[in-house]
CSV table of C-alpha atoms in Angstrom, one decimal:
chain,number,residue,atom,x,y,z
A,1194,UNK,CA,165.9,228.3,50.1
A,1195,UNK,CA,169.3,229.4,48.9
A,1196,UNK,CA,168.4,233.0,49.7
A,1197,UNK,CA,167.4,232.0,53.2
A,1198,UNK,CA,170.8,230.6,54.0
A,1199,UNK,CA,172.8,233.0,51.7
A,1200,UNK,CA,174.9,234.2,54.6
A,1201,UNK,CA,176.3,232.7,57.9
A,1202,UNK,CA,174.3,235.3,59.8
A,1203,UNK,CA,171.0,234.3,58.3
A,1204,UNK,CA,171.8,230.6,58.9
A,1205,UNK,CA,172.6,231.3,62.6
A,1206,UNK,CA,169.3,233.2,63.0
A,1207,UNK,CA,167.4,230.4,61.4
A,1208,UNK,CA,168.9,227.8,63.7
A,1209,UNK,CA,168.1,229.9,66.8
A,1210,UNK,CA,164.5,230.2,65.7
A,1211,UNK,CA,164.2,226.5,65.1
A,1212,UNK,CA,165.7,225.7,68.6
A,1213,UNK,CA,163.3,228.2,70.2
A,1214,UNK,CA,160.3,226.7,68.4
A,1215,UNK,CA,161.4,223.2,69.5
A,1216,UNK,CA,161.7,224.4,73.1
A,1217,UNK,CA,158.3,226.0,73.1
A,1218,UNK,CA,156.7,222.9,71.7
A,1219,UNK,CA,158.5,220.7,74.2
A,1220,UNK,CA,157.4,223.0,77.1
A,1221,UNK,CA,153.9,222.9,75.9
A,1222,UNK,CA,153.9,219.2,75.7
A,1223,UNK,CA,155.4,218.9,79.2
A,1224,UNK,CA,152.7,221.2,80.6
A,1225,UNK,CA,150.1,219.0,79.0
A,1226,UNK,CA,151.6,215.9,80.6
A,1227,UNK,CA,151.9,217.5,84.0
A,1228,UNK,CA,148.3,218.7,83.8
A,1229,UNK,CA,147.2,215.1,83.6
A,1230,UNK,CA,149.1,214.1,86.8
A,1231,UNK,CA,147.9,214.2,90.4
A,1232,UNK,CA,149.2,217.0,92.6
A,1233,UNK,CA,151.9,216.8,95.3
A,1234,UNK,CA,149.2,217.3,98.0
A,1235,UNK,CA,147.3,214.3,96.6
A,1236,UNK,CA,150.4,212.1,96.6
A,1237,UNK,CA,151.1,213.1,100.2
A,1238,UNK,CA,147.5,212.2,101.1
A,1239,UNK,CA,148.0,208.7,99.6
A,1240,UNK,CA,151.2,208.1,101.5
A,1241,UNK,CA,149.8,209.4,104.8
A,1242,UNK,CA,146.6,207.4,104.4
A,1243,UNK,CA,148.6,204.2,103.7
A,1244,UNK,CA,150.8,204.9,106.8
A,1245,UNK,CA,147.6,205.5,108.9
A,1246,UNK,CA,148.8,209.0,109.8
A,1247,UNK,CA,147.7,212.6,109.5
A,1248,UNK,CA,149.7,215.7,108.6
A,1249,UNK,CA,149.6,216.8,112.3
A,1250,UNK,CA,151.3,213.5,113.3
A,1251,UNK,CA,154.3,213.8,111.0
A,1252,UNK,CA,157.3,216.1,110.6
A,1253,UNK,CA,159.6,217.0,107.7
A,1254,UNK,CA,157.0,216.1,105.1
A,1255,UNK,CA,158.4,216.5,101.6
A,1256,UNK,CA,157.3,215.5,98.1
A,1257,UNK,CA,159.2,215.7,94.9
A,1258,UNK,CA,158.1,215.0,91.3
A,1259,UNK,CA,160.5,212.8,89.4
A,1260,UNK,CA,160.7,210.8,86.2
A,1261,UNK,CA,162.0,207.3,86.8
A,1262,UNK,CA,161.8,204.1,84.7
A,1263,UNK,CA,159.8,205.8,82.0
A,1264,UNK,CA,157.1,207.2,84.4
A,1265,UNK,CA,156.4,210.2,86.5
A,1266,UNK,CA,156.3,209.6,90.2
A,1267,UNK,CA,156.3,211.5,93.5
A,1268,UNK,CA,158.9,210.7,96.2
A,1269,UNK,CA,157.2,211.4,99.5
A,1270,UNK,CA,159.2,211.4,102.8
A,1271,UNK,CA,158.2,212.1,106.4
A,1272,UNK,CA,158.9,211.2,110.0
A,1273,UNK,CA,156.6,210.1,112.9
A,1274,UNK,CA,157.6,209.0,116.4
A,1275,UNK,CA,161.2,208.4,115.3
A,1276,UNK,CA,160.2,206.3,112.3
A,1277,UNK,CA,161.2,207.4,108.7
A,1278,UNK,CA,158.7,206.8,105.9
A,1279,UNK,CA,159.7,206.9,102.2
A,1280,UNK,CA,157.0,206.4,99.5
A,1281,UNK,CA,157.1,206.3,95.7
A,1282,UNK,CA,153.7,207.3,94.4
A,1283,UNK,CA,152.6,207.0,90.7
A,1284,UNK,CA,151.9,210.6,89.5
A,1285,UNK,CA,149.4,209.4,86.9
A,1286,UNK,CA,146.9,207.5,89.1
A,1287,UNK,CA,148.2,207.7,92.7
A,1288,UNK,CA,149.1,204.1,93.0
A,1289,UNK,CA,151.8,203.1,95.5
A,1290,UNK,CA,155.0,202.0,93.7
A,1291,UNK,CA,157.0,201.2,96.8
A,1292,UNK,CA,157.1,202.0,100.5
A,1293,UNK,CA,160.2,202.1,102.7
A,1294,UNK,CA,159.4,202.3,106.4
A,1295,UNK,CA,162.7,202.8,108.3
A,1296,UNK,CA,164.6,200.4,106.0
A,1297,UNK,CA,161.9,197.9,105.4
A,1298,UNK,CA,161.1,198.1,101.7
A,1299,UNK,CA,157.9,196.6,100.3
A,1300,UNK,CA,156.4,196.9,96.8
A,1301,UNK,CA,153.3,199.0,96.4
A,1302,UNK,CA,150.0,197.3,97.2
A,1303,UNK,CA,146.3,198.4,96.9
A,1304,UNK,CA,145.5,200.6,99.9
A,1305,UNK,CA,142.7,198.4,101.0
A,1306,UNK,CA,144.6,195.4,102.2
A,1307,UNK,CA,142.1,194.2,104.8
A,1308,UNK,CA,141.7,190.5,104.6
A,1309,UNK,CA,138.5,188.8,105.9
A,1310,UNK,CA,139.1,186.9,109.1
A,1311,UNK,CA,138.1,183.3,108.8
A,1312,UNK,CA,135.8,182.1,111.5
A,1313,UNK,CA,137.4,179.6,113.8
A,1314,UNK,CA,135.5,177.0,115.8
A,1315,UNK,CA,135.2,178.0,119.4
A,1316,UNK,CA,137.5,176.1,121.7
A,1317,UNK,CA,135.6,174.0,124.2
A,1318,UNK,CA,136.8,172.2,127.3
A,1319,UNK,CA,135.2,169.2,128.8
A,1320,UNK,CA,135.9,168.3,132.4
A,1321,UNK,CA,137.3,164.8,132.7
A,1322,UNK,CA,137.4,162.7,135.7
A,1323,UNK,CA,141.1,163.1,135.8
A,1324,UNK,CA,140.8,166.9,135.7
A,1325,UNK,CA,139.5,167.0,139.3
A,1326,UNK,CA,142.5,167.2,141.6
A,1327,UNK,CA,142.7,164.5,144.3
A,1328,UNK,CA,143.0,165.4,147.9
A,1329,UNK,CA,146.3,167.2,148.5
A,1330,UNK,CA,147.1,167.4,144.8
A,1331,UNK,CA,146.9,171.1,143.7
A,1332,UNK,CA,148.9,170.8,140.5
A,1333,UNK,CA,147.1,172.3,137.4
A,1334,UNK,CA,146.1,170.1,134.6
A,1335,UNK,CA,145.8,171.1,130.9
A,1336,UNK,CA,142.2,171.4,129.7
A,1337,UNK,CA,141.0,169.1,127.0
A,1338,UNK,CA,140.4,170.6,123.6
A,1339,UNK,CA,138.1,169.7,120.7
A,1340,UNK,CA,140.0,168.4,117.7
A,1341,UNK,CA,140.4,171.1,115.0
A,1342,UNK,CA,140.1,173.9,117.5
A,1343,UNK,CA,142.9,176.5,117.7
A,1344,UNK,CA,145.6,175.5,120.1
A,1345,UNK,CA,146.2,178.1,122.8
A,1346,UNK,CA,149.9,178.7,123.4
A,1347,UNK,CA,150.6,179.4,127.0
A,1348,UNK,CA,152.3,182.8,127.6
A,1349,UNK,CA,154.9,183.3,130.3
A,1350,UNK,CA,153.5,185.0,133.4
A,1351,UNK,CA,153.8,188.8,133.4
A,1352,UNK,CA,154.6,189.0,129.7
A,1353,UNK,CA,152.1,191.4,128.2
A,1354,UNK,CA,154.2,192.2,125.1
A,1355,UNK,CA,154.8,195.7,126.6
A,1356,UNK,CA,157.9,197.5,125.6
A,1357,UNK,CA,160.6,198.2,128.2
A,1358,UNK,CA,161.3,201.9,128.9
A,1359,UNK,CA,164.5,203.7,128.0
A,1360,UNK,CA,165.4,204.0,131.7
A,1361,UNK,CA,165.0,200.2,132.0
A,1362,UNK,CA,167.4,199.7,129.0
A,1363,UNK,CA,170.0,202.0,130.6
A,1364,UNK,CA,169.7,200.3,133.9
A,1365,UNK,CA,170.1,196.8,132.3
A,1366,UNK,CA,173.1,198.0,130.3
A,1367,UNK,CA,174.8,199.3,133.5
A,1368,UNK,CA,174.0,196.0,135.3
A,1369,UNK,CA,175.4,194.0,132.4
A,1370,UNK,CA,178.6,196.1,132.4
A,1371,UNK,CA,178.9,195.8,136.2
A,1372,UNK,CA,179.1,199.5,136.8
A,1373,UNK,CA,176.9,202.1,138.5
A,1374,UNK,CA,175.3,205.2,137.0
A,1375,UNK,CA,177.4,207.5,139.2
A,1376,UNK,CA,180.6,206.2,137.6
A,1377,UNK,CA,179.6,206.8,133.9
A,1378,UNK,CA,178.6,209.5,131.5
A,1379,UNK,CA,175.9,208.7,128.9
A,1380,UNK,CA,176.5,209.9,125.4
A,1381,UNK,CA,173.5,208.2,123.7
A,1382,UNK,CA,170.2,206.8,124.9
A,1383,UNK,CA,167.5,206.7,122.3
A,1384,UNK,CA,165.1,204.4,120.5
A,1385,UNK,CA,165.9,203.4,116.9
A,1386,UNK,CA,165.3,200.6,114.4
A,1387,UNK,CA,167.8,198.0,113.2
A,1388,UNK,CA,166.7,195.7,110.4
A,1389,UNK,CA,163.1,196.6,111.1
A,1390,UNK,CA,163.4,195.7,114.9
A,1391,UNK,CA,162.7,198.4,117.5
A,1392,UNK,CA,165.8,198.8,119.7
A,1393,UNK,CA,167.3,201.1,122.3
A,1394,UNK,CA,170.8,202.3,121.6
A,1395,UNK,CA,172.7,203.1,124.8
A,1396,UNK,CA,176.2,204.4,124.9
A,1397,UNK,CA,178.3,205.6,127.9
A,1398,UNK,CA,181.8,205.8,129.1
A,1399,UNK,CA,183.6,205.4,132.5
A,1400,UNK,CA,187.0,206.7,133.5
A,1401,UNK,CA,188.8,204.3,131.1
A,1402,UNK,CA,186.2,202.3,129.1
A,1403,UNK,CA,183.5,203.1,126.5
A,1404,UNK,CA,180.4,200.9,126.3
A,1405,UNK,CA,177.9,200.5,123.5
A,1406,UNK,CA,174.7,198.5,123.8
A,1407,UNK,CA,171.8,197.7,121.6
A,1408,UNK,CA,168.7,196.2,123.3
A,1409,UNK,CA,165.4,194.9,122.0
A,1410,UNK,CA,162.6,197.2,123.1
A,1411,UNK,CA,160.1,194.4,123.2
A,1412,UNK,CA,161.7,192.2,125.8
A,1413,UNK,CA,165.0,193.9,126.8
A,1414,UNK,CA,167.3,191.2,125.3
A,1415,UNK,CA,170.7,192.4,124.3
A,1416,UNK,CA,171.2,192.4,120.5
A,1417,UNK,CA,174.8,193.6,120.6
A,1418,UNK,CA,177.3,194.9,123.2
A,1419,UNK,CA,180.9,196.3,123.0
A,1420,UNK,CA,183.4,197.6,125.5
A,1421,UNK,CA,186.5,199.4,124.3
A,1422,UNK,CA,189.3,200.9,126.4
A,1423,UNK,CA,189.5,204.7,126.0
A,1424,UNK,CA,192.7,206.1,124.7
A,1425,UNK,CA,194.6,208.2,127.2
A,1426,UNK,CA,193.7,211.4,125.2
A,1427,UNK,CA,189.9,210.7,125.6
A,1428,UNK,CA,190.0,209.9,129.3
A,1429,UNK,CA,188.5,212.5,131.7
A,1430,UNK,CA,191.2,214.6,133.4
A,1431,UNK,CA,192.1,213.9,137.0
A,1432,UNK,CA,189.5,215.3,139.3
A,1433,UNK,CA,186.8,215.6,136.6
A,1434,UNK,CA,183.4,214.3,137.7
A,1435,UNK,CA,182.2,211.4,135.6
A,1436,UNK,CA,178.6,210.3,135.9
A,1437,UNK,CA,175.0,211.1,135.1
A,1438,UNK,CA,175.0,214.0,137.5
A,1439,UNK,CA,178.0,215.7,136.0
A,1440,UNK,CA,177.3,219.2,134.6
A,1441,UNK,CA,176.9,219.7,130.9
A,1442,UNK,CA,180.2,221.4,130.6
A,1443,UNK,CA,182.2,218.8,132.6
A,1444,UNK,CA,185.5,217.9,130.9
A,1445,UNK,CA,185.4,221.1,128.9
A,1446,UNK,CA,182.2,220.2,127.0
A,1447,UNK,CA,179.9,223.1,126.2
A,1448,UNK,CA,176.7,220.9,126.4
A,1449,UNK,CA,174.3,219.8,123.7
A,1450,UNK,CA,172.0,222.9,124.0
A,1451,UNK,CA,174.9,225.3,123.3
A,1452,UNK,CA,176.0,223.1,120.4
A,1453,UNK,CA,172.5,223.2,118.9
A,1454,UNK,CA,172.3,227.0,119.4
A,1455,UNK,CA,175.6,227.5,117.6
A,1456,UNK,CA,174.5,225.3,114.7
A,1457,UNK,CA,171.3,227.3,114.4
A,1458,UNK,CA,173.1,230.6,114.4
A,1459,UNK,CA,175.5,229.4,111.7
A,1460,UNK,CA,172.6,228.2,109.6
A,1461,UNK,CA,170.7,231.5,110.2
A,1462,UNK,CA,167.6,229.7,111.5
A,1463,UNK,CA,165.5,229.7,114.7
A,1464,UNK,CA,164.7,226.7,116.9
A,1465,UNK,CA,161.0,227.2,116.1
A,1466,UNK,CA,161.7,226.7,112.4
A,1467,UNK,CA,163.5,223.3,112.5
A,1468,UNK,CA,163.1,219.8,113.8
A,1469,UNK,CA,166.2,218.3,115.5
A,1470,UNK,CA,167.0,214.6,114.6
A,1471,UNK,CA,170.3,214.4,116.4
A,1472,UNK,CA,172.2,216.2,119.1
A,1473,UNK,CA,174.7,214.0,120.9
A,1474,UNK,CA,178.3,214.0,122.2
A,1475,UNK,CA,180.6,211.7,120.3
A,1476,UNK,CA,184.3,211.3,119.5
A,1477,UNK,CA,186.1,211.7,116.2
A,1478,UNK,CA,189.8,210.8,116.1
A,1479,UNK,CA,190.0,211.2,119.9
A,1480,UNK,CA,188.4,214.6,119.9
A,1481,UNK,CA,185.1,215.2,121.7
A,1482,UNK,CA,182.5,216.6,119.3
A,1483,UNK,CA,178.8,217.3,119.1
A,1484,UNK,CA,176.9,215.8,116.2
A,1485,UNK,CA,173.9,218.1,115.4
A,1486,UNK,CA,171.4,217.4,112.7
A,1487,UNK,CA,168.0,219.1,111.9
A,1488,UNK,CA,165.6,219.8,109.2
């Protein structure tokens, strides 16, 4: 033993050999552990199945293996119809640890969550003598119901729980602001989610005011609104056309398409290789800018 460490050089060589051996053993152990885990493709399949989607229905699909809270897990992210999905999948058995669908976090549950539907007694109506309208009386009367039967809640006429369109949201925002489309320029009009509620975000500005609306897509109700006076530096120059029919370059703006092309050129990518998630005109410290994001 004394001969093995008789010189600093021999000691250094011995230490290096020990470190290398430890790394080899650790690597072998890590390979054995990973060999017992499910693959990234299997984790993606679990997440997509839980979301009720296929690979062809999503974009920006990504899966990363990570070690968190003493266990290996896959973080699986993807988009579909403007909704962002974020899953944590156990790498050992494919169980769902958590799911985050556009901000709504829920703990993992077994994939088969179908609950049996309890049979309900059929609602029956019995005509009563008072149900028959008298001569000249055409007012409707409520049908009698059997005790214990489900109560039918009347729905407002014309309400089919159908979402309003983006054009409807824009028109309603203009009406609320008391201004016509010809007098404004829209900078944002898109569907998004706020606290799990589907909304339309509508932003536009006139000659001297900037408007910001958020409307519920289900019934068109206004969730939030704001109107701010534009600083003089942000107001369109005299003679500049303001409105939905203004050219893309009005007011000196290059247009969203040119901004996207410039961003792609700077990134060294082609439009066919990316998915755009944002391309809009905005203002930063009084300067008109285009915000462009893509994957």
